[in-house]
Coordinates of C-alpha atoms and ligand atoms in Angstrom, one line a residue:
X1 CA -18.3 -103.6 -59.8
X2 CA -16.1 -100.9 -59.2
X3 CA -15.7 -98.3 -56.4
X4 CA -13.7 -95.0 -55.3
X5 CA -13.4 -94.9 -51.4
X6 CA -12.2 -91.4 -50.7
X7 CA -10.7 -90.5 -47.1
X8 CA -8.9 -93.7 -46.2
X9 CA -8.8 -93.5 -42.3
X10 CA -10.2 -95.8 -40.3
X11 CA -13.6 -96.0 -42.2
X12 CA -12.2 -95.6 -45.8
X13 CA -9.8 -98.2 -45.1
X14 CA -11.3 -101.0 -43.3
X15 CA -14.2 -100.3 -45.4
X16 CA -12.4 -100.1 -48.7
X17 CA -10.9 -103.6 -47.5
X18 CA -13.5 -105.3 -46.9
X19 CA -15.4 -104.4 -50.3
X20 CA -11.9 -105.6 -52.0
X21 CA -11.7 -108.6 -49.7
X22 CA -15.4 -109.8 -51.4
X23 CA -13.9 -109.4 -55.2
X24 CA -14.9 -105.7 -55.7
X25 CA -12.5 -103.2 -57.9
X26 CA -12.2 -100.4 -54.7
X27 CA -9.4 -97.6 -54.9
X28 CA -9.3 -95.8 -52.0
X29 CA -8.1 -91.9 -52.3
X30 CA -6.6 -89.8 -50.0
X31 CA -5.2 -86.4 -49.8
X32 CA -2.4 -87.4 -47.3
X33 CA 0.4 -88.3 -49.7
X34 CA 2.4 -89.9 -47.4
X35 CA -0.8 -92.1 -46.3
X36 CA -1.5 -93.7 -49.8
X37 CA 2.7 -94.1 -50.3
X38 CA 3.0 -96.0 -47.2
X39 CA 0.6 -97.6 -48.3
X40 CA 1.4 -98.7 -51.3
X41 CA 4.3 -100.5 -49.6
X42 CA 2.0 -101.8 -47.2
X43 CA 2.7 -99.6 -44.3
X44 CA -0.7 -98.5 -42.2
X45 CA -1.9 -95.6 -40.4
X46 CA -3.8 -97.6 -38.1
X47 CA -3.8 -100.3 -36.0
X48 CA -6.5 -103.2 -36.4
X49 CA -7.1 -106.6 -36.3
X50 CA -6.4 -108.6 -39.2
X51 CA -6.6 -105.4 -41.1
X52 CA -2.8 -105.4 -42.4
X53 CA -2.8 -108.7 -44.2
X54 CA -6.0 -108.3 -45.8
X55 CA -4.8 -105.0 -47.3
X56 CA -1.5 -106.8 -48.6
X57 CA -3.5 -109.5 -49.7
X58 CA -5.7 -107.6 -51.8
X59 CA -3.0 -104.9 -52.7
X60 CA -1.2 -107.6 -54.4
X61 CA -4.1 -109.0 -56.6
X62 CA -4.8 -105.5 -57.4
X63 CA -8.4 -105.2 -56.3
X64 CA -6.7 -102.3 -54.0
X65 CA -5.3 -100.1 -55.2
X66 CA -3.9 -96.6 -53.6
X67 CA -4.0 -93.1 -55.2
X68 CA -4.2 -89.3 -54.2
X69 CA -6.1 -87.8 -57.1
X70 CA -9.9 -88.4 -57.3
X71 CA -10.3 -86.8 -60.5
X72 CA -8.5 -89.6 -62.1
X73 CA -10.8 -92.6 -60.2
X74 CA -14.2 -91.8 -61.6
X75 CA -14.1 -93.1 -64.6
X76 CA -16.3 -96.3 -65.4
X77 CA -16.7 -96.3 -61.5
X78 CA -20.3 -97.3 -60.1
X79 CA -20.3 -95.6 -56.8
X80 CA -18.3 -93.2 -55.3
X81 CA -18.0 -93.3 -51.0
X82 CA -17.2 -90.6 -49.2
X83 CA -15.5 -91.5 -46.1
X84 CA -13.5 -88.2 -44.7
X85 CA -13.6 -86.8 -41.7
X86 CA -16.2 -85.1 -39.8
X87 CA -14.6 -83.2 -36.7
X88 CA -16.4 -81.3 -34.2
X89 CA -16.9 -77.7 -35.4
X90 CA -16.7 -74.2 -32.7
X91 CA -19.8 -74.9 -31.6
X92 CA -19.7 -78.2 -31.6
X93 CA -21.9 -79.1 -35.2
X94 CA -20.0 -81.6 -37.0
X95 CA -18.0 -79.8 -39.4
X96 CA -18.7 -80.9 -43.6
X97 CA -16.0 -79.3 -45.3
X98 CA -14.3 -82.1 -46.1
X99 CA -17.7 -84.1 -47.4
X100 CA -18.4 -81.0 -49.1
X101 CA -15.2 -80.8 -50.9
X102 CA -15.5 -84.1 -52.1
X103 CA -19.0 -83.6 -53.8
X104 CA -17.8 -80.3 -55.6
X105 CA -14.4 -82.5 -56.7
X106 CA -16.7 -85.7 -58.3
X107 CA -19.3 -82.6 -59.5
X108 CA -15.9 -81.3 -61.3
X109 CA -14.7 -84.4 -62.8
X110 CA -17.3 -86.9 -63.1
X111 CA -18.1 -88.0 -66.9
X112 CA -21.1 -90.6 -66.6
X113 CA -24.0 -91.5 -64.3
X114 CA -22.4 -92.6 -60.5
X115 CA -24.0 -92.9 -57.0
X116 CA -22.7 -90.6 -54.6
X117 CA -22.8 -92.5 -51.5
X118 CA -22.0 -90.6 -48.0
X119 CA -20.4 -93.1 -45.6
X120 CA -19.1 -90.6 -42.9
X121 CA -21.5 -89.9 -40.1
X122 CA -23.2 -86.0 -41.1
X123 CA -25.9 -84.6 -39.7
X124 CA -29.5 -84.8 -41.2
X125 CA -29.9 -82.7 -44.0
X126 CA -25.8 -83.7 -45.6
X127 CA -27.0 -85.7 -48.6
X128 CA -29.2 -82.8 -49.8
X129 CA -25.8 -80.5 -49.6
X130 CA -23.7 -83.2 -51.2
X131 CA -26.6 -83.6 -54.2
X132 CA -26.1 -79.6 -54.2
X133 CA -22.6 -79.3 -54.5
X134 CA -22.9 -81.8 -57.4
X135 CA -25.4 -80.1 -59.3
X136 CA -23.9 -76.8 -59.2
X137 CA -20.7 -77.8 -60.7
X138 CA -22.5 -79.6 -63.0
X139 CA -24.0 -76.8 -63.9
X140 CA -21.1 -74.9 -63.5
X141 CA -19.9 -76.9 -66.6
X142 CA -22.8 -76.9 -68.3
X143 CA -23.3 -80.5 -68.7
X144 CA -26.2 -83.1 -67.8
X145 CA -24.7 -85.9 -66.3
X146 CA -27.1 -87.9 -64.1
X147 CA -26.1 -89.3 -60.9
X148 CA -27.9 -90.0 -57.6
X149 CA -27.0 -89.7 -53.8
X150 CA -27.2 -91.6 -50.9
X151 CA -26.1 -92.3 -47.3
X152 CA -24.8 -95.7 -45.9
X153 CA -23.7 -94.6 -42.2
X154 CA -21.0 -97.0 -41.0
X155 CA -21.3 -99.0 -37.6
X156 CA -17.9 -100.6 -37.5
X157 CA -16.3 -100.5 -34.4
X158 CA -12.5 -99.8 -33.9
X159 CA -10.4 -102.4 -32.6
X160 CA -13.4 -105.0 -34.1
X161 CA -13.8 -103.2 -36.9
X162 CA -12.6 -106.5 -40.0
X163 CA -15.0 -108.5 -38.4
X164 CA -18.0 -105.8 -37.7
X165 CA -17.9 -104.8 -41.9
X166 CA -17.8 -108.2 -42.5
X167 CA -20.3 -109.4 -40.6
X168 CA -22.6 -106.8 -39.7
X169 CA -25.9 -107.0 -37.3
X170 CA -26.9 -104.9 -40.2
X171 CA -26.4 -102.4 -43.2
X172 CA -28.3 -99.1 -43.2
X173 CA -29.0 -97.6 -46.8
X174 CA -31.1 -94.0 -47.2
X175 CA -31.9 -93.4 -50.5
X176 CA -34.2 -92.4 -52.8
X177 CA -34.4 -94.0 -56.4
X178 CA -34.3 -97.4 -57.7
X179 CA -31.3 -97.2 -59.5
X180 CA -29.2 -96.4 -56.6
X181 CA -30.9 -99.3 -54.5
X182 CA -30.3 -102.0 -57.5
X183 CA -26.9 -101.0 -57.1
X184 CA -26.6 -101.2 -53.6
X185 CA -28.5 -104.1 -53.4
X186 CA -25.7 -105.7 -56.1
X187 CA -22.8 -103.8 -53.8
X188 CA -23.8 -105.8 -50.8
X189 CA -25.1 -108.8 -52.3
X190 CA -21.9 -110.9 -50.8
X191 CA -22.7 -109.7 -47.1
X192 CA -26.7 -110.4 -47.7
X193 CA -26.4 -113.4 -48.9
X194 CA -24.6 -114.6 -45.9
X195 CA -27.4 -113.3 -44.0
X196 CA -26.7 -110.0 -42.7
X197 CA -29.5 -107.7 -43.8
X198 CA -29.7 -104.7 -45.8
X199 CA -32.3 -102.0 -44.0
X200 CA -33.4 -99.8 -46.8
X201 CA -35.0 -96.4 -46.0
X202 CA -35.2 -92.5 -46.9
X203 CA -32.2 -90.5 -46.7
X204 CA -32.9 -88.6 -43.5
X205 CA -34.0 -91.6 -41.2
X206 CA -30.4 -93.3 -42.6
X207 CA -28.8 -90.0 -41.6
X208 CA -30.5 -89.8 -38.0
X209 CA -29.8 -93.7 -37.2
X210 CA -26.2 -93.1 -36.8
X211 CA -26.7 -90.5 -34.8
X212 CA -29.3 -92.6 -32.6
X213 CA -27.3 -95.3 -32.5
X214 CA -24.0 -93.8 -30.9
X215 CA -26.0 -91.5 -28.8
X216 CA -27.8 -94.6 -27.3
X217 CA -24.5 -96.2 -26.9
X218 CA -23.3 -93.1 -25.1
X219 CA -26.1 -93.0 -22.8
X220 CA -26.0 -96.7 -21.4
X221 CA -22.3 -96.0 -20.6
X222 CA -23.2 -92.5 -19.0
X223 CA -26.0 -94.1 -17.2
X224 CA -24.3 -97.1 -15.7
X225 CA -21.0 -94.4 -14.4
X226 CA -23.8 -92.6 -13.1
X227 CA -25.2 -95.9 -11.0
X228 CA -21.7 -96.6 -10.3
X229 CA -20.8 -93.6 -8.7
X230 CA -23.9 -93.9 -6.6
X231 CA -23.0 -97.4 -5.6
X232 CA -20.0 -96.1 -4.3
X233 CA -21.8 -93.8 -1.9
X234 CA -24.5 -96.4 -0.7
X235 CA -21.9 -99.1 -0.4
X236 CA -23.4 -101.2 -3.4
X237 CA -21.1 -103.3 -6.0
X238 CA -21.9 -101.7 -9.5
X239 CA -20.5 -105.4 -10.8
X240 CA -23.7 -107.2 -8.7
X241 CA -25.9 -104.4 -10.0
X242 CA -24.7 -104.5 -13.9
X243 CA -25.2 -108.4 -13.9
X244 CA -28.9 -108.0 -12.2
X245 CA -29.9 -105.7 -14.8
X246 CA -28.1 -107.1 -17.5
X247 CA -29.7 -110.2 -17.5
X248 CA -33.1 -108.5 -18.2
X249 CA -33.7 -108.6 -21.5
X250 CA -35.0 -105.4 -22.5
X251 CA -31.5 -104.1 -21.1
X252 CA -29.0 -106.7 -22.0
X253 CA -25.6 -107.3 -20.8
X254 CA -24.0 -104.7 -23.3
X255 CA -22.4 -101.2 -22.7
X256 CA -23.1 -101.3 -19.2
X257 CA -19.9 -101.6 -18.0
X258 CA -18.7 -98.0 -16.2
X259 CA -15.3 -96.9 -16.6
X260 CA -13.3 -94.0 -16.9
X261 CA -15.4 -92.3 -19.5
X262 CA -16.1 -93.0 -22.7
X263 CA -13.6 -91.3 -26.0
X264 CA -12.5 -92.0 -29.0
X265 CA -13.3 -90.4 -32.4
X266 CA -16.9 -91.1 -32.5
X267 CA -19.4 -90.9 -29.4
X268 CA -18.3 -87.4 -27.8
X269 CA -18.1 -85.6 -31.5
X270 CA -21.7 -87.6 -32.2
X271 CA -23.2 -86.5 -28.9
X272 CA -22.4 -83.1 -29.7
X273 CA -23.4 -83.0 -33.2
X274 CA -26.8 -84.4 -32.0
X275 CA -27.0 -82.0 -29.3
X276 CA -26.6 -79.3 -32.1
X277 CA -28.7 -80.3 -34.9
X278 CA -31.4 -80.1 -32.5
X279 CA -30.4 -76.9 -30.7
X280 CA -30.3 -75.6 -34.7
X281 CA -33.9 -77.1 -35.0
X282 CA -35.4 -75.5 -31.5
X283 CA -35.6 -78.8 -29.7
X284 CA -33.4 -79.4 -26.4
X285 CA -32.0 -82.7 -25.9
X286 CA -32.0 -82.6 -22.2
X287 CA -30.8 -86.5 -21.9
X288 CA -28.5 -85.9 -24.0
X289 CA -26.5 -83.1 -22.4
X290 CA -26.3 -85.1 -19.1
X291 CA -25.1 -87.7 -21.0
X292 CA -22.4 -85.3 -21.9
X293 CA -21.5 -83.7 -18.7
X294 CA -21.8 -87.3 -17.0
X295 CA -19.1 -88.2 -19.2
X296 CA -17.0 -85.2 -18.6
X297 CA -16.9 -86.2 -14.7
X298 CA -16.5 -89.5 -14.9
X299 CA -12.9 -88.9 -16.7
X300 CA -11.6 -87.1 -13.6
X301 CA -13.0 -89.8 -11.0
X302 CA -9.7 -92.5 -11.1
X303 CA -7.5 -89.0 -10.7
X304 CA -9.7 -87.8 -7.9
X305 CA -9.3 -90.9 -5.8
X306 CA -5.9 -90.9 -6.1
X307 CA -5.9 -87.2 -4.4
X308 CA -8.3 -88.6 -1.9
X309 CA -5.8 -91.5 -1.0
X310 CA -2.8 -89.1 -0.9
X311 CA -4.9 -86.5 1.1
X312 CA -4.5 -84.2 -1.7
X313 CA -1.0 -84.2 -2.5
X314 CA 0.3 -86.2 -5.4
X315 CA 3.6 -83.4 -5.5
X316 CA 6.8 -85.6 -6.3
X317 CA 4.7 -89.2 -7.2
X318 CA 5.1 -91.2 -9.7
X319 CA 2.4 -93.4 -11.3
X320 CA 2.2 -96.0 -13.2
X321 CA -0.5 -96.3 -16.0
X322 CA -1.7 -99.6 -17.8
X323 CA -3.6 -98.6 -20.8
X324 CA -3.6 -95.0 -23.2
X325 CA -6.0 -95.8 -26.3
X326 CA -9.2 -95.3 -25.2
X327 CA -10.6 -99.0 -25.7
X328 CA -8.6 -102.3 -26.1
X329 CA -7.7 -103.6 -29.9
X330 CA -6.8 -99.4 -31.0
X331 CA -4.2 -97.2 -31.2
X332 CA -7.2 -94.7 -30.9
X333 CA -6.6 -92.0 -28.7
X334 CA -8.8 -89.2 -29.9
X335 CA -10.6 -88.4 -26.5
X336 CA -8.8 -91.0 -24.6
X337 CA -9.9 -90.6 -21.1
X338 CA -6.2 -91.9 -20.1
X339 CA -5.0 -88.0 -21.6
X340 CA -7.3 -86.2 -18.9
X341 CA -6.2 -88.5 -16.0
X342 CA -1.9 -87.7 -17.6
X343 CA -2.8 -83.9 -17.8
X344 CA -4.6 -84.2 -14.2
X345 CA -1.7 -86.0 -12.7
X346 CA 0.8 -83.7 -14.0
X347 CA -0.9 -81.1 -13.3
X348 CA -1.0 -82.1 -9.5
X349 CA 3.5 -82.3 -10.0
X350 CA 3.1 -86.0 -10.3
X351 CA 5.4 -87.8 -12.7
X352 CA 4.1 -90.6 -14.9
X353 CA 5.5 -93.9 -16.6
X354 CA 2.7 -95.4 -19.1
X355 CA 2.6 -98.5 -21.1
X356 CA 0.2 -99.3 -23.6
X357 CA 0.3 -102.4 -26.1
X358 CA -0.1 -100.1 -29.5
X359 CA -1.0 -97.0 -28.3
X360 CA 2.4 -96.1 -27.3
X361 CA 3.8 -93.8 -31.0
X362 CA 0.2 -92.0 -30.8
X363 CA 1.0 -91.1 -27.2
X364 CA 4.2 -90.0 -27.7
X365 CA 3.1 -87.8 -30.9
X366 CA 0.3 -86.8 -28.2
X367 CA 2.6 -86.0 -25.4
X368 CA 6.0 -85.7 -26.8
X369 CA 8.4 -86.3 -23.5
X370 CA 5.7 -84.8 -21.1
X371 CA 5.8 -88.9 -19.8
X372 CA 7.6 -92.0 -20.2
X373 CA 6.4 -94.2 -22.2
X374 CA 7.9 -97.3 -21.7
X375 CA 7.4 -101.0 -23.5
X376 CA 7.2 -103.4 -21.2
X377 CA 3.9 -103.4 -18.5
X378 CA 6.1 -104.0 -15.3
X379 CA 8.6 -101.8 -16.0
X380 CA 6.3 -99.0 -15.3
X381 CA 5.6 -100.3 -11.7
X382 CA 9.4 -99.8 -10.5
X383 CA 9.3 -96.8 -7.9
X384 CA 5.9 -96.1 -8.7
X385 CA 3.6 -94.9 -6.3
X386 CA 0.8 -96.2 -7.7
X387 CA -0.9 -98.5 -10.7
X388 CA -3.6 -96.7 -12.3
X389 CA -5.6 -99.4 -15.1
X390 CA -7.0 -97.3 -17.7
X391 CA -8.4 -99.5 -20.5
X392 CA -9.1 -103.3 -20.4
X393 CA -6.2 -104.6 -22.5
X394 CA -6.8 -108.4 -22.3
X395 CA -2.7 -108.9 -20.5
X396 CA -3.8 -106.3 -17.9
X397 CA -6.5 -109.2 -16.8
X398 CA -4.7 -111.7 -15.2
X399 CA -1.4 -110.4 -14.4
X400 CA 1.1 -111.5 -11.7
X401 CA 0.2 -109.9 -8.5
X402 CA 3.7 -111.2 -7.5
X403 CA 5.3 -108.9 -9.5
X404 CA 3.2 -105.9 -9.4
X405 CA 3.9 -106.4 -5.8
X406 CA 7.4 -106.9 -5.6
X407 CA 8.2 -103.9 -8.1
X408 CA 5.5 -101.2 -6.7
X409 CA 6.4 -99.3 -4.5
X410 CA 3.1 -97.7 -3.4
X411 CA 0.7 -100.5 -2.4
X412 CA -2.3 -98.7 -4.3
X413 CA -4.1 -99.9 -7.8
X414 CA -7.1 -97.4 -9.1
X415 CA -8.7 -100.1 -11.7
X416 CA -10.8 -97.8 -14.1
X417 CA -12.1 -101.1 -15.4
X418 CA -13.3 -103.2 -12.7
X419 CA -10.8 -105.8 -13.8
X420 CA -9.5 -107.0 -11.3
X421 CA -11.4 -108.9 -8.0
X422 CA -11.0 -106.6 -4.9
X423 CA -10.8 -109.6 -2.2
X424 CA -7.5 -111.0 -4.3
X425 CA -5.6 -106.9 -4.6
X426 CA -6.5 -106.9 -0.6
X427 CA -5.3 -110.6 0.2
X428 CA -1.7 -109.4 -1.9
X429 CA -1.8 -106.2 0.6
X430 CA -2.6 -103.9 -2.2
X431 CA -5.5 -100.7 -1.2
X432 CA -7.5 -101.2 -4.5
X433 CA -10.3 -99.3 -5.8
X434 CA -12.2 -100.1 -8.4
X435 CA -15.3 -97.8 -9.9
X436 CA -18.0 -98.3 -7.8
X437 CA -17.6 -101.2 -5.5
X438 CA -17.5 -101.0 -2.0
X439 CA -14.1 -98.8 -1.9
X440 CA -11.8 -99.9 0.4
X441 CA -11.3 -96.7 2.8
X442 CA -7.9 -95.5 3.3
Ligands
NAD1 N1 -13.5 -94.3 -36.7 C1 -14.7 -95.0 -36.5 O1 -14.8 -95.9 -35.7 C2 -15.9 -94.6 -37.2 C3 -17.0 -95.5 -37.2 C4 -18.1 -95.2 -38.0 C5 -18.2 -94.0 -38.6 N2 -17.2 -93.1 -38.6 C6 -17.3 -91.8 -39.3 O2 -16.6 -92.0 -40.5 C7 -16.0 -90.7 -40.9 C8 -14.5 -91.0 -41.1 O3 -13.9 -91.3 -39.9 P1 -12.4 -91.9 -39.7 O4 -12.3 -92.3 -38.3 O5 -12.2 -92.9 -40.8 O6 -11.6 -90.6 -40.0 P2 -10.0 -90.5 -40.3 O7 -9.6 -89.1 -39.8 O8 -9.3 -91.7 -39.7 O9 -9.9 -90.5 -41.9 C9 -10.4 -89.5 -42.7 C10 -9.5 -89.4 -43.9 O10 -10.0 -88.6 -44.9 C11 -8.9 -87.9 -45.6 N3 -9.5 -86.8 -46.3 C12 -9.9 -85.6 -45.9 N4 -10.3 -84.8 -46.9 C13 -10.1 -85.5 -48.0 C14 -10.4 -85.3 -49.4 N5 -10.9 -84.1 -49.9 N6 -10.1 -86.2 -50.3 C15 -9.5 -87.4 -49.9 N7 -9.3 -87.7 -48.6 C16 -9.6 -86.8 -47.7 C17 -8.0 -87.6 -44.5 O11 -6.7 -87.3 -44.9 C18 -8.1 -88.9 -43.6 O12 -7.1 -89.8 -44.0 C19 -16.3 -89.8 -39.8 O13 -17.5 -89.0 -40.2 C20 -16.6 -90.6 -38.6 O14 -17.5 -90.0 -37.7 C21 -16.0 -93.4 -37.9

């Protein structure tokens, strides 16, 4: 079989990969030039697991293979993915330009019969555009070419995302003729047959499942900030709490863990697309919008301890900060949760030295020389008047509380992740608050 992946971030590339990786002909397209030339010499955009080798490996038996021009890549090709970008609009509607644009190029170009397969997350509603778009350049051209559409919304997660497209819980195809699911069912034959289902279905319901899917993510982790924040008050531990309820089946132990809020490039732009589609449609998503604003707090609550502990003065401070992408395993930091607590802390005339373990070139395109980004974790802590933990890098787990204590200065840690026990930070001296646990009261 052969495929055309076009957009090759995150999605396009993992996912392009992957197809490559199980003897598929895949040539992922781009419009970034320099992308697809660094790529060629095996140079990525991203960071990710065991992603780099498995390009180079299938780079060099040409299975992957790079270019910039779409036009030229739909020849003889069975399905086409689209797999660009789908930023939050004004408003807030996930913005199809780029999926758009794509359907009018392959409507421009194409030759024979190909499926037209949308693997970005769009709203409900997309493929019927995309089949559009086609048709009227088709028509444009006056020529009948036959092709079909469909939607395959992608669940990979960064920082796991190999592994997740490789072994998925489960594929989601929306589509609506039987040529386009005997393709797909040959497309993901290798993955089925190794017992990770294909769940056919209309095109909407595929379109809507993403959308569920990340916005019940979203909620568990809103939910449980929401507890925790109340534990705090009432002088419960959010840890005892998450492990009662988690333990329930019906809940399970996942994405109850709060934090700092959650980012990155998918559950705040899929929130709000949600949110939107059924503002467009006359429905109100009322749990949905707290989910929102819930999040929106919760980035500000490790920066509004700190002003609590220094009685509202952070003038002339310096912190140090473990942690900028905005989950471990990334160098993702769209929405980062660690950029509100920098701009808060600056903001308050504090200065800030931050170390991250591949996040550090995306903060510094991010922040330029706003903060010092330095490469080594202790480093950070000397003269620092505080460690602030801000994602759950696994060295941020057990490190030496011999150092951290000998180098900083401030004997204060505001762990955004609950790593850390609070009876071994208080036996080392250190005031330590987590997010809701019984906080330690200056
Ligand atoms: N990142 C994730 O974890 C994830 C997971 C599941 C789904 N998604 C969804 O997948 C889609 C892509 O996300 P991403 O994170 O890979 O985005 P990204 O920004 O990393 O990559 C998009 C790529 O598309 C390219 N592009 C834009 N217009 C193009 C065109 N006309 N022709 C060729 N290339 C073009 C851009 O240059 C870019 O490299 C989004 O809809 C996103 O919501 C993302």
């Amino acid at each position: 079989m052969k495929i055309t992946m076009v957009g090759t971030g995150y999605v396009g590339l993992v996912t392009g990969s992957c197809f490559a990786e199980v003897g598929i002909d895949v040539t992922c397209v781009d419009i970034d030039q320099q992308k697809i030339e660094n790529l060629k010499k095996g140079i990525l955009p991203i960071y990710e697991p065991g992603l780099e080798e498995m390009v180079k490996r299938n780079h060099e038996k040409e299975r992957l293979n790079f270019s910039t021009e779409l036009s030229k890549n739909l020849d003889g090709v069975d399905v086409v993915f689209g797999a660009v970008g789908t930023p939050p609009d004004e408003d807030g509607s996930a913005d199809l330009k780029y999926v758009l644009g794509v359907a009018h190029e392959v409507g421009q170009n194409m030759k024979d019969y190909l499926l037209m397969v949308t693997k970005s997350t769009v709203p409900v509603g997309t493929a019927e555009k995309v089949r559009t778009a086609i048709q009227e350049e088709l028509d444009k051209r006056g020529v009948n070419i036959p092709f079909d559409v469909a939607s395959n919304p992608e669940f990979l997660k960064e920082g796991a995302a190999v592994d997740d497209f490789l072994k998925p819980d489960r594929i989601v195809v929306g589509l609506d003729s039987d040529k386009a699911k005997n393709i797909m069912e040959k497309l993901y034959k290798p993955f089925t047959m190794n017992g990770h289902p294909v769940i056919f279905m209309d095109i909407v319901s595929a379109e809507m499942t993403k959308y569920a899917a990340n916005s019940m993510l979203a909620t568990k982790i809103s939910f449980m900030n929401d507890i925790a924040n109340l534990c705090e008050i009432v002088g419960a531990d959010v840890n005892s709490v998450r492990k009662g309820i988690g333990s329930d089946r019906r809940i399970g132990p996942y994405f109850i863990y709060p934090g700092t809020g959650y980012g990155g490039s998918c559950f705040p732009k899929d929130v709000k697309a949600l949110i939107m589609t059924a503002d467009k449609n006359g429905y109100d998503m009322e749990v949905l919008k707290a989910v929102e604003n819930v999040n929106e707090r919760q980035k500000s609550v490790l920066f509004g301890k700190a002003m609590n502990y220094f009685d509202g003065n952070l003038k002339g401070k310096t912190f140090a900060i473990w942690g900028l992408a905005f989950k471990p395993q990334t160098d993702d930091m769209r929405e980062a949760p660690s950029l509100v607590i920098i701009k808060k802390l600056l903001a308050a005339g504090a200065k800030v030295k931050a170390y991250d373990p591949v996040a550090i070139k995306e903060t510094r395109r991010i922040m330029g020389d706003a903060i010092q980004l330095i490469d080594d974790q202790y480093e950070t802590l000397i003269d620092a008047d505080g460690l602030f933990v801000v994602t759950e890098w696994p060295e941020f787990k057990f490190p030496s509380l011999k150092i951290i204590d000998k180098l900083l200065k401030g004997k204060v840690v505001f762990d955004g992740r609950n790593i850390y026990n609070p009876e071994d930070m208080t036996a080392f001296g250190f005031d330590y608050f987590g997010i809701g646990r019984n906080a330690k009261r200056k």
